[in-house]
Tab-separated table of C-alpha atoms in Angstrom:
chain	number	residue	atom	x	y	z
A	93	MET	CA	5.972	14.676	-2.447
A	94	ALA	CA	7.775	15.111	-5.750
A	95	VAL	CA	11.347	16.337	-5.431
A	96	ALA	CA	13.156	18.097	-8.260
A	97	GLY	CA	16.003	20.471	-8.997
A	98	GLU	CA	18.279	21.501	-6.147
A	99	ALA	CA	16.429	19.344	-3.598
A	100	GLU	CA	16.839	16.251	-5.787
A	101	GLU	CA	20.556	16.977	-6.193
A	102	ILE	CA	20.960	17.249	-2.417
A	103	LEU	CA	19.270	13.875	-1.936
A	104	LYS	CA	21.505	12.256	-4.577
A	105	ILE	CA	24.611	13.665	-2.906
A	106	LEU	CA	23.532	12.385	0.518
A	107	GLU	CA	22.678	9.000	-0.951
A	108	ARG	CA	26.271	8.706	-2.233
A	109	ASP	CA	27.947	10.058	0.915
A	110	ALA	CA	25.923	10.861	4.032
A	111	ARG	CA	29.020	12.178	5.816
A	112	LEU	CA	29.094	15.379	3.785
A	113	GLY	CA	28.116	18.461	5.727
A	114	ALA	CA	25.678	21.195	4.751
A	115	LYS	CA	28.523	23.542	3.835
A	116	GLU	CA	30.069	21.057	1.387
A	117	ILE	CA	26.694	20.200	-0.135
A	118	ALA	CA	25.782	23.886	-0.506
A	119	THR	CA	29.007	24.458	-2.441
A	120	MET	CA	28.286	21.454	-4.669
A	121	VAL	CA	24.757	22.596	-5.578
A	122	GLY	CA	25.396	26.347	-5.572
A	123	SER	CA	23.162	27.098	-2.601
A	124	THR	CA	23.482	28.380	0.945
A	125	GLU	CA	24.367	26.281	3.960
A	126	ALA	CA	21.184	27.436	5.755
A	127	LYS	CA	18.966	26.373	2.854
A	128	VAL	CA	20.626	22.941	2.673
A	129	ARG	CA	20.199	22.439	6.439
A	130	LYS	CA	16.512	23.398	6.208
A	131	LEU	CA	15.856	21.067	3.259
A	132	VAL	CA	17.607	18.153	4.970
A	133	LYS	CA	15.654	18.716	8.210
A	134	ASP	CA	12.397	18.812	6.200
A	135	PHE	CA	13.356	15.583	4.405
A	136	GLU	CA	14.097	13.894	7.741
A	137	ARG	CA	10.839	15.105	9.298
A	138	LYS	CA	8.744	13.969	6.310
A	139	GLY	CA	10.434	10.559	6.128
A	140	VAL	CA	12.069	11.184	2.747
A	141	ILE	CA	15.422	10.560	4.447
A	142	ARG	CA	14.822	7.386	6.443
A	143	ARG	CA	18.256	7.046	8.061
A	144	TYR	CA	21.947	7.451	7.407
A	145	LYS	CA	23.790	4.246	6.630
A	146	THR	CA	27.362	3.042	6.389
A	147	ALA	CA	28.250	0.246	3.966
A	148	ILE	CA	30.497	-2.211	5.803
A	149	ASN	CA	32.451	-5.033	4.256
A	150	TRP	CA	32.078	-7.486	7.156
A	151	GLU	CA	34.391	-9.994	5.517
A	152	LYS	CA	37.254	-7.485	5.723
A	153	ALA	CA	36.281	-6.780	9.335
A	154	GLY	CA	36.856	-10.447	10.153
A	155	GLN	CA	33.199	-11.440	10.342
A	156	GLU	CA	31.280	-13.402	7.792
A	157	PRO	CA	27.539	-13.333	8.429
A	158	VAL	CA	25.399	-15.614	6.305
A	159	TYR	CA	22.796	-14.081	4.017
A	160	ALA	CA	19.939	-15.984	2.449
A	161	MET	CA	17.525	-14.721	-0.181
A	162	ILE	CA	14.190	-16.418	0.219
A	163	ASP	CA	11.483	-16.368	-2.400
A	164	VAL	CA	8.082	-16.702	-0.746
A	165	LYS	CA	4.728	-17.559	-2.348
A	166	VAL	CA	1.716	-16.527	-0.283
A	167	THR	CA	-2.054	-16.301	-0.403
A	168	PRO	CA	-3.011	-12.625	-0.066
A	169	GLU	CA	-5.435	-11.734	2.709
A	170	ARG	CA	-8.908	-10.641	1.650
A	171	GLY	CA	-9.286	-6.898	1.986
A	172	ARG	CA	-5.625	-6.296	2.868
A	173	GLY	CA	-3.819	-8.046	0.041
A	174	TYR	CA	-0.127	-8.700	0.536
A	175	ASP	CA	0.367	-6.003	3.176
A	176	ALA	CA	-0.943	-8.119	6.061
A	177	VAL	CA	1.484	-10.952	5.286
A	178	ALA	CA	4.342	-8.496	4.736
A	179	GLU	CA	3.690	-6.924	8.155
A	180	ARG	CA	4.176	-10.312	9.835
A	181	ILE	CA	7.315	-11.181	7.881
A	182	MET	CA	9.067	-7.834	8.339
A	183	ARG	CA	8.716	-7.977	12.141
A	184	PHE	CA	11.269	-10.807	12.420
A	185	PRO	CA	14.676	-9.403	13.443
A	186	GLU	CA	16.429	-11.781	11.021
A	187	VAL	CA	14.698	-10.079	8.061
A	188	GLN	CA	16.963	-7.388	6.614
A	189	THR	CA	14.986	-6.623	3.465
A	190	LEU	CA	11.514	-7.484	2.201
A	191	TYR	CA	10.224	-6.802	-1.297
A	192	LEU	CA	6.916	-7.522	-3.012
A	193	ILE	CA	7.954	-8.844	-6.425
A	194	SER	CA	6.389	-9.970	-9.673
A	195	GLY	CA	6.811	-13.442	-11.123
A	196	ALA	CA	6.447	-16.956	-9.719
A	197	TYR	CA	6.865	-15.775	-6.112
A	198	ASP	CA	5.292	-12.886	-4.243
A	199	PHE	CA	8.037	-11.786	-1.844
A	200	SER	CA	11.806	-11.692	-1.844
A	201	VAL	CA	13.195	-11.750	1.693
A	202	LEU	CA	16.832	-11.118	2.623
A	203	VAL	CA	17.724	-12.787	5.911
A	204	LYS	CA	20.934	-12.402	7.927
A	205	GLY	CA	22.231	-15.047	10.303
A	206	LYS	CA	25.441	-16.104	12.004
A	207	THR	CA	25.460	-19.524	10.340
A	208	MET	CA	23.725	-21.325	7.475
A	209	LYS	CA	21.920	-23.446	10.050
A	210	GLU	CA	20.571	-20.321	11.789
A	211	ALA	CA	19.228	-18.955	8.494
A	212	ALA	CA	17.762	-22.344	7.536
A	213	THR	CA	16.135	-22.690	10.964
A	214	PHE	CA	14.519	-19.269	10.515
A	215	VAL	CA	12.932	-20.451	7.262
A	216	ALA	CA	11.840	-23.834	8.621
A	217	GLU	CA	10.559	-22.722	12.023
A	218	LYS	CA	9.402	-19.127	11.596
A	219	LEU	CA	8.767	-18.184	7.964
A	220	ALA	CA	7.410	-21.334	6.279
A	221	PRO	CA	4.865	-22.119	9.042
A	222	LEU	CA	3.251	-18.658	8.814
A	223	GLU	CA	-0.393	-18.698	7.893
A	224	ARG	CA	-0.815	-17.797	4.185
A	225	VAL	CA	2.732	-18.903	3.236
A	226	GLN	CA	2.387	-21.520	0.489
A	227	SER	CA	6.030	-22.197	-0.352
A	228	THR	CA	9.583	-20.908	-0.031
A	229	SER	CA	12.769	-21.229	-2.049
A	230	THR	CA	16.010	-20.386	-0.248
A	231	HIS	CA	19.205	-19.192	-1.926
A	232	PHE	CA	22.352	-18.656	0.153
A	233	LEU	CA	24.609	-15.782	-0.892
A	234	LEU	CA	28.047	-17.148	-1.653
A	235	LYS	CA	29.937	-13.965	-2.448
A	236	LYS	CA	29.063	-10.286	-2.436
A	237	TYR	CA	30.420	-8.329	-5.404
A	238	LYS	CA	28.359	-5.153	-5.318
A	239	GLU	CA	25.659	-3.790	-3.020
A	240	ASP	CA	23.836	-0.455	-3.175
A	241	GLY	CA	26.342	0.762	-5.754
A	242	ASP	CA	29.392	-0.127	-3.627
A	243	ILE	CA	31.843	-2.639	-5.047
A	244	PHE	CA	32.885	-5.215	-2.448
A	245	PHE	CA	35.019	-7.352	-4.723
A	246	ASP	CA	38.738	-6.622	-4.818
A	247	LYS	CA	40.231	-7.778	-8.087
A	248	GLU	CA	43.324	-9.827	-7.594
A	249	GLU	CA	46.276	-8.534	-9.535
A	250	ARG	CA	47.292	-10.891	-12.276
A	251	ARG	CA	50.954	-11.466	-12.139
A	252	ARG	CA	52.670	-12.594	-15.242
A	253	LEU	CA	55.474	-15.021	-14.960
A	254	ALA	CA	58.776	-13.837	-16.286
A	255	VAL	CA	59.556	-15.291	-19.678
A	256	THR	CA	62.889	-17.022	-19.695
A	257	PRO	CA	64.674	-18.783	-22.527
């Protein structure tokens, strides 16, 4: 389903701010509220709009979950390729994101845990032992600056010292 014109603009607006209502979006794209509502409902029904999401800075909320990016090398399954392995990996609740990538590894997996030990245990006890997994390389996220276009890093103000003679 190729989307263009007004429909594409509506999707871009919702991607930036899903809280906007049909009336506001209609004004922004020069359409009617009814048409915007119908398009959005169609997008939801067809799976174009998967869900509505809020970006939360958990550090500012007083929680600091641990994220690990794991590169995974696998042996693809005959007849099903990488999809069969991906189906097993994505079923784990710890897995937040799973991508098939090019390069030295086949998958990039983003895992969320409460502690580094929890994330490491996931890799050692659940991911690495999976049939067809050849190797893993784990990278712990140390600081989040930007995610999905949202800046999470607050620049500290530089304060100059007063110059005195």
